[in-house]
mmCIF file of C-alpha atoms and ligand atoms in Angstrom:
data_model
loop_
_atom_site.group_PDB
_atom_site.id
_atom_site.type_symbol
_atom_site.label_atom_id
_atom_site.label_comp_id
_atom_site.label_asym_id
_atom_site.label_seq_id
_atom_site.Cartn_x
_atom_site.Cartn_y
_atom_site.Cartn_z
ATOM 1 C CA UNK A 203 -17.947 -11.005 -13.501
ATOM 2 C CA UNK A 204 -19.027 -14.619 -12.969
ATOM 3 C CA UNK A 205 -18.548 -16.952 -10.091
ATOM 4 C CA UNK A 206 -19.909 -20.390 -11.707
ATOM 5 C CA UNK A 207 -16.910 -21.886 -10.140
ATOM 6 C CA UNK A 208 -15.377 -21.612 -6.682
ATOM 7 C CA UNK A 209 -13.645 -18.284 -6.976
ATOM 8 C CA UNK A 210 -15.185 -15.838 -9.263
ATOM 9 C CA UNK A 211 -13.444 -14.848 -12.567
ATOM 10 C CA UNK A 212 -13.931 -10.814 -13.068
ATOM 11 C CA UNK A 213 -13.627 -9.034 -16.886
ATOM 12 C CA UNK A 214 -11.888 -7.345 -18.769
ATOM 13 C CA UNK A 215 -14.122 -3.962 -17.731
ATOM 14 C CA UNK A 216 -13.566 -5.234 -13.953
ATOM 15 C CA UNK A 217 -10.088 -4.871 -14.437
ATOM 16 C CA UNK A 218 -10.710 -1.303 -15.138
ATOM 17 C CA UNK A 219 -12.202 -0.476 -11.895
ATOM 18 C CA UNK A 220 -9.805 -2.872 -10.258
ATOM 19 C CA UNK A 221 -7.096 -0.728 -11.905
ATOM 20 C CA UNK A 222 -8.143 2.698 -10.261
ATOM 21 C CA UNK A 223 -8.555 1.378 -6.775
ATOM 22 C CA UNK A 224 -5.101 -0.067 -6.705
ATOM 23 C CA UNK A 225 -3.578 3.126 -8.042
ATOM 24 C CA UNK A 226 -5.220 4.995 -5.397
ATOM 25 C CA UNK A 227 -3.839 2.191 -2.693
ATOM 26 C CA UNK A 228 -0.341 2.386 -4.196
ATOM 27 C CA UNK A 229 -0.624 6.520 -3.748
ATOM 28 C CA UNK A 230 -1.392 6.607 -0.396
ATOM 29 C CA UNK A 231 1.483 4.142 0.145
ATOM 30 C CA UNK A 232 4.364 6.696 -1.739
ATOM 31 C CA UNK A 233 2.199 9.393 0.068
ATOM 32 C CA UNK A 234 3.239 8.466 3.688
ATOM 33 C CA UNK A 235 6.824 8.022 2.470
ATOM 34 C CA UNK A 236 8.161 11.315 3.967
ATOM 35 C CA UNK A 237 6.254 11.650 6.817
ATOM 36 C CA UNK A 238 7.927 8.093 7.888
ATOM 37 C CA UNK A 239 10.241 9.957 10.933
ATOM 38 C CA UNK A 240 11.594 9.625 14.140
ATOM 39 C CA UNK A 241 9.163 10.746 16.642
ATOM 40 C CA UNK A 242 5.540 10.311 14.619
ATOM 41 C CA UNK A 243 3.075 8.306 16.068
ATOM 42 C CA UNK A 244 1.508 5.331 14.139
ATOM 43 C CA UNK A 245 -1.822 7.195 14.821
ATOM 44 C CA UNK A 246 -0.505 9.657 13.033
ATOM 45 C CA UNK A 247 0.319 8.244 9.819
ATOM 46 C CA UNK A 248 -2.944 6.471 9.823
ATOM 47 C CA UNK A 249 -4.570 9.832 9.983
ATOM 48 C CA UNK A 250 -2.434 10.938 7.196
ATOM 49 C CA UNK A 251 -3.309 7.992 5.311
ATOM 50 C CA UNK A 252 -6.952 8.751 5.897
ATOM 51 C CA UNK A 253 -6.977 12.233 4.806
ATOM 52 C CA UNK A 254 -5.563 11.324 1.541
ATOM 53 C CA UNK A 255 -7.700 8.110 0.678
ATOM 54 C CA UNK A 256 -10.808 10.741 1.438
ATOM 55 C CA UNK A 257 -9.341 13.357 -1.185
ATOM 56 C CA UNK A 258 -9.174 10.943 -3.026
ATOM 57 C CA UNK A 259 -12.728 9.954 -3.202
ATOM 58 C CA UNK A 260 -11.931 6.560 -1.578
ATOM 59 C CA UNK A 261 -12.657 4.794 2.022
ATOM 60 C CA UNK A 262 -10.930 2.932 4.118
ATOM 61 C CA UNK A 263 -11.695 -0.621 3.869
ATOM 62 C CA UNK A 264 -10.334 -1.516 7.200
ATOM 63 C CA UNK A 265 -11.958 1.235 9.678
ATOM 64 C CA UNK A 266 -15.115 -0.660 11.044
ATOM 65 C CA UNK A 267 -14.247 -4.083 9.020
ATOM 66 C CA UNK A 268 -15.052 -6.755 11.786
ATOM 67 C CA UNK A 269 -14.719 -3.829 14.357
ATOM 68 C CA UNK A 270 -11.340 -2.925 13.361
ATOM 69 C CA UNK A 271 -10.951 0.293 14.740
ATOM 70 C CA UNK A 272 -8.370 2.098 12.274
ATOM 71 C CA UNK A 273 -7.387 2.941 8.587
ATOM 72 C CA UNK A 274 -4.717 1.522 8.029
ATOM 73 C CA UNK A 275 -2.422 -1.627 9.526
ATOM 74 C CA UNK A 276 0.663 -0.205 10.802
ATOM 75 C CA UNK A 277 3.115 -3.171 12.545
ATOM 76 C CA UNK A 278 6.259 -2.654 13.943
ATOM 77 C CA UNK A 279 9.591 -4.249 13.992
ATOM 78 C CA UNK A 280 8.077 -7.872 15.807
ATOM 79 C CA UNK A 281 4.447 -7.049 14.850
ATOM 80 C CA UNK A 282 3.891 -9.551 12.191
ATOM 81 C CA UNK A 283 0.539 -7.987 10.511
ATOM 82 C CA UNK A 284 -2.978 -6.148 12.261
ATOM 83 C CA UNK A 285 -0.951 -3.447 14.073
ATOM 84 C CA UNK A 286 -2.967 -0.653 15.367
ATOM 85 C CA UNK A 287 -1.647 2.644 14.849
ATOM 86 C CA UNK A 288 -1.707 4.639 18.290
ATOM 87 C CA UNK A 289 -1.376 7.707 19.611
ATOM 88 C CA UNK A 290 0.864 5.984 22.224
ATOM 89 C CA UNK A 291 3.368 4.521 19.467
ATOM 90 C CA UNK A 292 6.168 6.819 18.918
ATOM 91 C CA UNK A 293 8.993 5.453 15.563
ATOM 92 C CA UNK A 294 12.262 5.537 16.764
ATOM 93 C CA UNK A 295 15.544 5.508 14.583
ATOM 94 C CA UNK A 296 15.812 2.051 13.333
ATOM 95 C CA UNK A 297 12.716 0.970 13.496
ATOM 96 C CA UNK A 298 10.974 -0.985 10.503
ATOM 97 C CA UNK A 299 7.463 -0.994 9.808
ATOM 98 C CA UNK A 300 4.507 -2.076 7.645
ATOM 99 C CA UNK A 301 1.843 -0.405 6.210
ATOM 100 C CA UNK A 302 -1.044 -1.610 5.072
ATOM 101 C CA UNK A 303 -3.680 0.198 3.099
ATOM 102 C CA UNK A 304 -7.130 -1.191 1.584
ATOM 103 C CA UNK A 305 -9.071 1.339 -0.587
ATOM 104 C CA UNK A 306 -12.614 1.089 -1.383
ATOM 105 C CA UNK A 307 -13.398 2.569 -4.977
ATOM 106 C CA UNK A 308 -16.937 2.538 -6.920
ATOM 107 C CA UNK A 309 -17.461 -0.432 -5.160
ATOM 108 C CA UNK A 310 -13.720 -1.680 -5.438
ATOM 109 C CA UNK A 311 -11.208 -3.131 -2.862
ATOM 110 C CA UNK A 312 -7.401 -2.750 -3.517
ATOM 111 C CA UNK A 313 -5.087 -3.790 -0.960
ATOM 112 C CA UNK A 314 -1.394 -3.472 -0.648
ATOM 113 C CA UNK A 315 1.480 -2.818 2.244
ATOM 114 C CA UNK A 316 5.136 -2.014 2.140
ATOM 115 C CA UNK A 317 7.930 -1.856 4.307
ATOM 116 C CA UNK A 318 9.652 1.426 5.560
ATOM 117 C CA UNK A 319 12.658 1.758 7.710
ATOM 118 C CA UNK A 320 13.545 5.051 10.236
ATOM 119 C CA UNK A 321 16.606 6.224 10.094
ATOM 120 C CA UNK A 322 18.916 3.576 9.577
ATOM 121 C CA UNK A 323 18.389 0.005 10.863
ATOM 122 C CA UNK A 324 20.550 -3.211 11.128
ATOM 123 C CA UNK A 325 21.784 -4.888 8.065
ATOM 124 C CA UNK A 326 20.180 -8.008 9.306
ATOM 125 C CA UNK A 327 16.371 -6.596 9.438
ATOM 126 C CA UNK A 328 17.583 -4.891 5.671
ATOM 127 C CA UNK A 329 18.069 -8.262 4.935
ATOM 128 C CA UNK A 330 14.637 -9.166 5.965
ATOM 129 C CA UNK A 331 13.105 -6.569 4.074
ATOM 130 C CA UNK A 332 14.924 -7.051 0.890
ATOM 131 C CA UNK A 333 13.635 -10.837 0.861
ATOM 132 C CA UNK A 334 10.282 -10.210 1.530
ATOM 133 C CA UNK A 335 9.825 -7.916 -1.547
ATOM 134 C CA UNK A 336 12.227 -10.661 -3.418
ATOM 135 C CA UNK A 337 9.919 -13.184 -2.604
ATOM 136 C CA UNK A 338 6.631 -11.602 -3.230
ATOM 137 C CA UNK A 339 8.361 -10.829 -6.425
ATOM 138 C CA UNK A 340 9.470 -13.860 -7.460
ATOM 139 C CA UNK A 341 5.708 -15.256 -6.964
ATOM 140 C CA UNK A 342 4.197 -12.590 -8.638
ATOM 141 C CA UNK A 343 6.630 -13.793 -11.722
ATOM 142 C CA UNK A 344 4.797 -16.903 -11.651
ATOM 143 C CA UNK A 345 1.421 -16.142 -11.826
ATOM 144 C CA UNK A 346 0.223 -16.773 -15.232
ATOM 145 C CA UNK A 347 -2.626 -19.465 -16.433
ATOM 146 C CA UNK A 348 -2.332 -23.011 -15.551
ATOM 147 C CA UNK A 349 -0.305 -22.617 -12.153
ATOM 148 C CA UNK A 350 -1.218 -23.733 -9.442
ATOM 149 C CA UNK A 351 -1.482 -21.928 -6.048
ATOM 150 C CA UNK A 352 0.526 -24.238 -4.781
ATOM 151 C CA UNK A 353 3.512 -23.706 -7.366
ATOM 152 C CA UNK A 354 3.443 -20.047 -5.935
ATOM 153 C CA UNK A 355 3.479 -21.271 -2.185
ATOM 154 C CA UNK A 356 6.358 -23.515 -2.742
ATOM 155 C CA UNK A 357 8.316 -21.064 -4.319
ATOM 156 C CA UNK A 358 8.281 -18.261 -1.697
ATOM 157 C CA UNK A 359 8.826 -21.686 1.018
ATOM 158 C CA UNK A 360 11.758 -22.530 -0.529
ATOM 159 C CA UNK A 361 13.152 -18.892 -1.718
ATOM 160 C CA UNK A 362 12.859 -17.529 2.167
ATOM 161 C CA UNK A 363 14.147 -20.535 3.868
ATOM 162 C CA UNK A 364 17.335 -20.624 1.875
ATOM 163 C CA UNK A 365 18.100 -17.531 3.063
ATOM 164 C CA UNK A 366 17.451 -18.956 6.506
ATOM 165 C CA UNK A 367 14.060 -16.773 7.837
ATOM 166 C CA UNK A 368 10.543 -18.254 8.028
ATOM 167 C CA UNK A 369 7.359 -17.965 6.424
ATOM 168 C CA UNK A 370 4.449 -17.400 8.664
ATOM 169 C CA UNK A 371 1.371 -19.788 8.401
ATOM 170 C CA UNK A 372 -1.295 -18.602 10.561
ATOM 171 C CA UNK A 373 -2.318 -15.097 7.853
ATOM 172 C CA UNK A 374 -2.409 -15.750 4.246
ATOM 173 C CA UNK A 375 -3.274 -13.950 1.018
ATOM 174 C CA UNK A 376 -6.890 -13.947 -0.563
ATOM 175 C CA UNK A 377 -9.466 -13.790 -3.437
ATOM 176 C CA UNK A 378 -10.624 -9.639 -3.722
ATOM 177 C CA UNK A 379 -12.360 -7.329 -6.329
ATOM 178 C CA UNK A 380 -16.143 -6.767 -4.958
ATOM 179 C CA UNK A 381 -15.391 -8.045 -1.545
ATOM 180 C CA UNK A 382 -12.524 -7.726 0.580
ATOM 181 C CA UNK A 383 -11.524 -11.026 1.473
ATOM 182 C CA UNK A 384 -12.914 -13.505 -0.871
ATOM 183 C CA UNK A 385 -11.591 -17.155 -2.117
ATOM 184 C CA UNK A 386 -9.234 -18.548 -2.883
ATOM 185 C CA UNK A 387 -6.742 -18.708 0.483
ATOM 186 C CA UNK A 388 -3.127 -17.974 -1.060
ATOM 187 C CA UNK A 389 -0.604 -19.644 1.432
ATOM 188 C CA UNK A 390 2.838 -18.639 1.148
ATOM 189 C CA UNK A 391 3.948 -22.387 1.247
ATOM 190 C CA UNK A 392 2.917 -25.988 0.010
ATOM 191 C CA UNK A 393 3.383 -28.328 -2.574
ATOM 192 C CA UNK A 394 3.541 -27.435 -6.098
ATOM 193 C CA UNK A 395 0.951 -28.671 -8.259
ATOM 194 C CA UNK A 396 -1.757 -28.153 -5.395
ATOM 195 C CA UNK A 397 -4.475 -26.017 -4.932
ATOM 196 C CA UNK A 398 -6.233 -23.661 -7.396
ATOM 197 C CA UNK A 399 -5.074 -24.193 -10.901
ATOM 198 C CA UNK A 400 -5.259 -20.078 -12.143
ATOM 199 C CA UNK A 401 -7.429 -18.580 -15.069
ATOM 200 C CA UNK A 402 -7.488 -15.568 -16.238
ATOM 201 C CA UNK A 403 -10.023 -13.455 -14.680
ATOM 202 C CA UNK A 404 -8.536 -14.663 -11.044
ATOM 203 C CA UNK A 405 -7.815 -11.897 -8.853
ATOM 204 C CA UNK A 406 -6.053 -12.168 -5.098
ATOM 205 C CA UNK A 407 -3.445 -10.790 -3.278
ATOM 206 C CA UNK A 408 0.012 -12.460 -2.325
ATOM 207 C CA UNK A 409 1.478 -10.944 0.970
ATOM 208 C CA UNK A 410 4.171 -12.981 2.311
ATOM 209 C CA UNK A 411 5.336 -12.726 6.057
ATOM 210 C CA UNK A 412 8.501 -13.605 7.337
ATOM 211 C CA UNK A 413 10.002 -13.976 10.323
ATOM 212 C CA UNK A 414 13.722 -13.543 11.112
ATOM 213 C CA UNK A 415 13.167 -15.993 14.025
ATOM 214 C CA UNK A 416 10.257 -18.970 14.109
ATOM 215 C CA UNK A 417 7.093 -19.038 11.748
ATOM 216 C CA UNK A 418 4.789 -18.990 14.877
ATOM 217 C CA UNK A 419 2.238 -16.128 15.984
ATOM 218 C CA UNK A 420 0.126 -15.055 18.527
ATOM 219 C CA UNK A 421 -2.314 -12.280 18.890
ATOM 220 C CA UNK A 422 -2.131 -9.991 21.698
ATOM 221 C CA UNK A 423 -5.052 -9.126 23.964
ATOM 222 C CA UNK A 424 -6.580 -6.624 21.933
ATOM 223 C CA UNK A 425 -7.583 -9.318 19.295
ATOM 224 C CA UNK A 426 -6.173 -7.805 16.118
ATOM 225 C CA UNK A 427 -2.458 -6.875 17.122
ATOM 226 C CA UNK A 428 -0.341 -10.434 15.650
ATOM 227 C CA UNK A 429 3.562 -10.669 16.768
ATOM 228 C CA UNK A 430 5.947 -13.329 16.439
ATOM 229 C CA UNK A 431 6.370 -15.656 19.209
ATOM 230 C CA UNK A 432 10.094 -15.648 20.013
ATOM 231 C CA UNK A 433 9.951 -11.374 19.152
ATOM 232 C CA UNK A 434 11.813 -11.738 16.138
ATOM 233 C CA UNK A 435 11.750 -8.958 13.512
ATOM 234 C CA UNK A 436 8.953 -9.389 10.886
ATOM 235 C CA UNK A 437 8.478 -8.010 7.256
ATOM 236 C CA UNK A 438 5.953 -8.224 4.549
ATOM 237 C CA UNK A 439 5.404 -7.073 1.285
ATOM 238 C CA UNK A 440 1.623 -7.314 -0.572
ATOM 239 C CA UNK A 441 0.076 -6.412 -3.846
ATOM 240 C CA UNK A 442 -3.362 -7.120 -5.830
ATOM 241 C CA UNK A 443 -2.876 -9.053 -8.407
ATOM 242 C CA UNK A 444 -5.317 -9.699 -11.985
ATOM 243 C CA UNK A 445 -4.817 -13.323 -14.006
ATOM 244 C CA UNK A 446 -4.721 -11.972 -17.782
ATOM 245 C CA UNK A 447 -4.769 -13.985 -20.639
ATOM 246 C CA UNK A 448 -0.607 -14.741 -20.424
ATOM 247 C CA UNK A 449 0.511 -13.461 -17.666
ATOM 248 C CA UNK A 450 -0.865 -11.245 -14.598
ATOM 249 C CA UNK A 451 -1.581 -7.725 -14.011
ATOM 250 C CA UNK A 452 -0.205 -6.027 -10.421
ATOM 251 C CA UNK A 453 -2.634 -3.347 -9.653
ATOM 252 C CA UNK A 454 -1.397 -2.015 -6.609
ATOM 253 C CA UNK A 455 2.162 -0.414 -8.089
ATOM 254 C CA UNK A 456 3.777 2.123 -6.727
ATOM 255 C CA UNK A 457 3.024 5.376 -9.638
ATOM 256 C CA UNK A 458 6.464 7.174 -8.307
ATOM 257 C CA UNK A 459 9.131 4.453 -7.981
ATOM 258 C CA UNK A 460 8.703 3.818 -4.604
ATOM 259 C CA UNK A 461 8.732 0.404 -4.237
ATOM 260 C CA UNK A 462 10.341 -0.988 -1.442
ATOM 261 C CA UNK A 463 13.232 0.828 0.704
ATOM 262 C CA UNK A 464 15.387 3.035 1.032
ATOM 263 C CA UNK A 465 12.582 5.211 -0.289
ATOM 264 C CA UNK A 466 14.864 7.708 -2.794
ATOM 265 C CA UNK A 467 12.373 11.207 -2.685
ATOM 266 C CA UNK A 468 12.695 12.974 -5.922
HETATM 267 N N1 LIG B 701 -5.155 -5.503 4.754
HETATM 268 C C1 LIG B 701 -5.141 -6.742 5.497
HETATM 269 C C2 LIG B 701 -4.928 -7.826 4.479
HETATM 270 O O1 LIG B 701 -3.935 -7.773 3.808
HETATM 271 C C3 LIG B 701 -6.373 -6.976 6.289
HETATM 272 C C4 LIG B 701 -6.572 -6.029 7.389
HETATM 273 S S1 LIG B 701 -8.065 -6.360 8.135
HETATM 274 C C5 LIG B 701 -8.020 -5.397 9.502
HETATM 275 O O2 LIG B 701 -5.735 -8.679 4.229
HETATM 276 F F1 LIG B 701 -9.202 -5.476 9.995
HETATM 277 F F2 LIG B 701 -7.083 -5.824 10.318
HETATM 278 F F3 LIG B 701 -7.726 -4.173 9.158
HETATM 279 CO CO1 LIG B 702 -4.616 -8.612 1.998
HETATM 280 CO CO1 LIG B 703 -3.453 -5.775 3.250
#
């Protein structure tokens, strides 16, 4: 890898190791899929989630990270991102959630969350979900050489508020490989031809949040836990992402078809 400029360009051998960590993040995520019930505890499913990143030869890149106390990021129906699974939390039918799993491999951080639903929920917070996989979709269908950062920000803007939800501003997506969070900040709005003009080499997550109610946050009392202001529903999608030579690489797929609900088991 070099980092002669601001945000470090990794190889074509980085991308190996790059590759295997988001595998094993993308496992653990169609792992959890069944155990996604009425009546678990979100301390529960982080423990699950645990178990398997550690058969798998992987750690946790959240438990410890800034005194983060937990696994995994599990946030619930107004919980906008930073949940923290508890023992107290039971899912109840129609309740929607995030995950959100980092893996450490050989040195190697891969980062991704989904959506999952219990039971059945309302057609409006489907809704929700379904457009913030579109829209972290769509972006990822942009990244390529030459764009800008802030051609992908402007397109998820403009995608989620036609459909008339918001696009949180206070969390954002970020440089990774080596590190966890790394340059460059990927905001999930601007102006396009702003920002960070991509090469290949460039690797970062995009993890839109959106709100069915106002873009605003605030962080609850136990300094990690983020909701939306007016306790609207909440949804996010994220993956890790390589710049190749003409287009971009997602490393963080789901291997068995999983991804985004309703989660069909096979
Ligand atoms: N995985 C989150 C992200 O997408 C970060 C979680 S940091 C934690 O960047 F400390 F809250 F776990
Ligand atoms: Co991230
Ligand atoms: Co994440």
């Amino acid at each position: 890898m070099s980092s002669s400029s601001a945000c470090v360009v990794y190889s074509v051998d980085d991308f190996v190791g790059l590759e295997r960590v988001g595998m094993l993040t993308a496992h653990v995520l169609d792992y959890v899929v069944p155990f996604v019930k009425e009546g678990v505890t979100t301390a529960e499913l982080d423990q699950l989630c645990l178990d398997e990143i550690l058969r798998n030869h992987g750690v946790s890149a959240t438990l410890g990270y800034n005194g983060y106390p937990k696994s995994t990021c599990i946030s619930v129906n107004h919980v906008v991102c930073h949940g923290i699974p508890s023992e107290k939390q039971k899912l109840a039918n129609g309740d929607i959630l995030n995950i959100d799993v980092t893996t450490v491999l050989d040195g190697w951080y891969g980062d991704s969350s989904r959506m999952y639903v219990v039971g059945q929920s309302s057609p409006e917070a489907m809704r929700l979900i379904d457009t913030a996989y579109a829209a972290l979709m769509l972006a990822i269908d942009l990244v390529k050489p030459g764009k800008y950062l802030g051609d992908i920000g402007h397109a998820i803007q403009c995608f989620v508020e036609s459909r008339k939800f918001s696009v949180v501003r206070d969390y954002c997506g970020h440089g990774i490989g080596r590190v966890f969070h790394d340059e460059p900040a990927v905001l999930h709005f601007g102006r396009p031809r702003t920002g960070l003009r991509l090469k290949p080499g460039h690797v970062f997550t995009i993890e839109p949040m959106i709100n069915a109610g106002v873009y605003q946050t605030a962080v609850l009392s136990d300094g990690w836990t983020a909701v939306t202001v007016d306790g609207s529903l909440s949804a996010q999608f994220e993956h890790t992402i390589g710049v190749t030579e003409d287009g971009c690489r997602v490393f963080t797929e789901s291997t068995r078809g999983l991804p985004k609900p309703p989660y069909e088991l096979s």
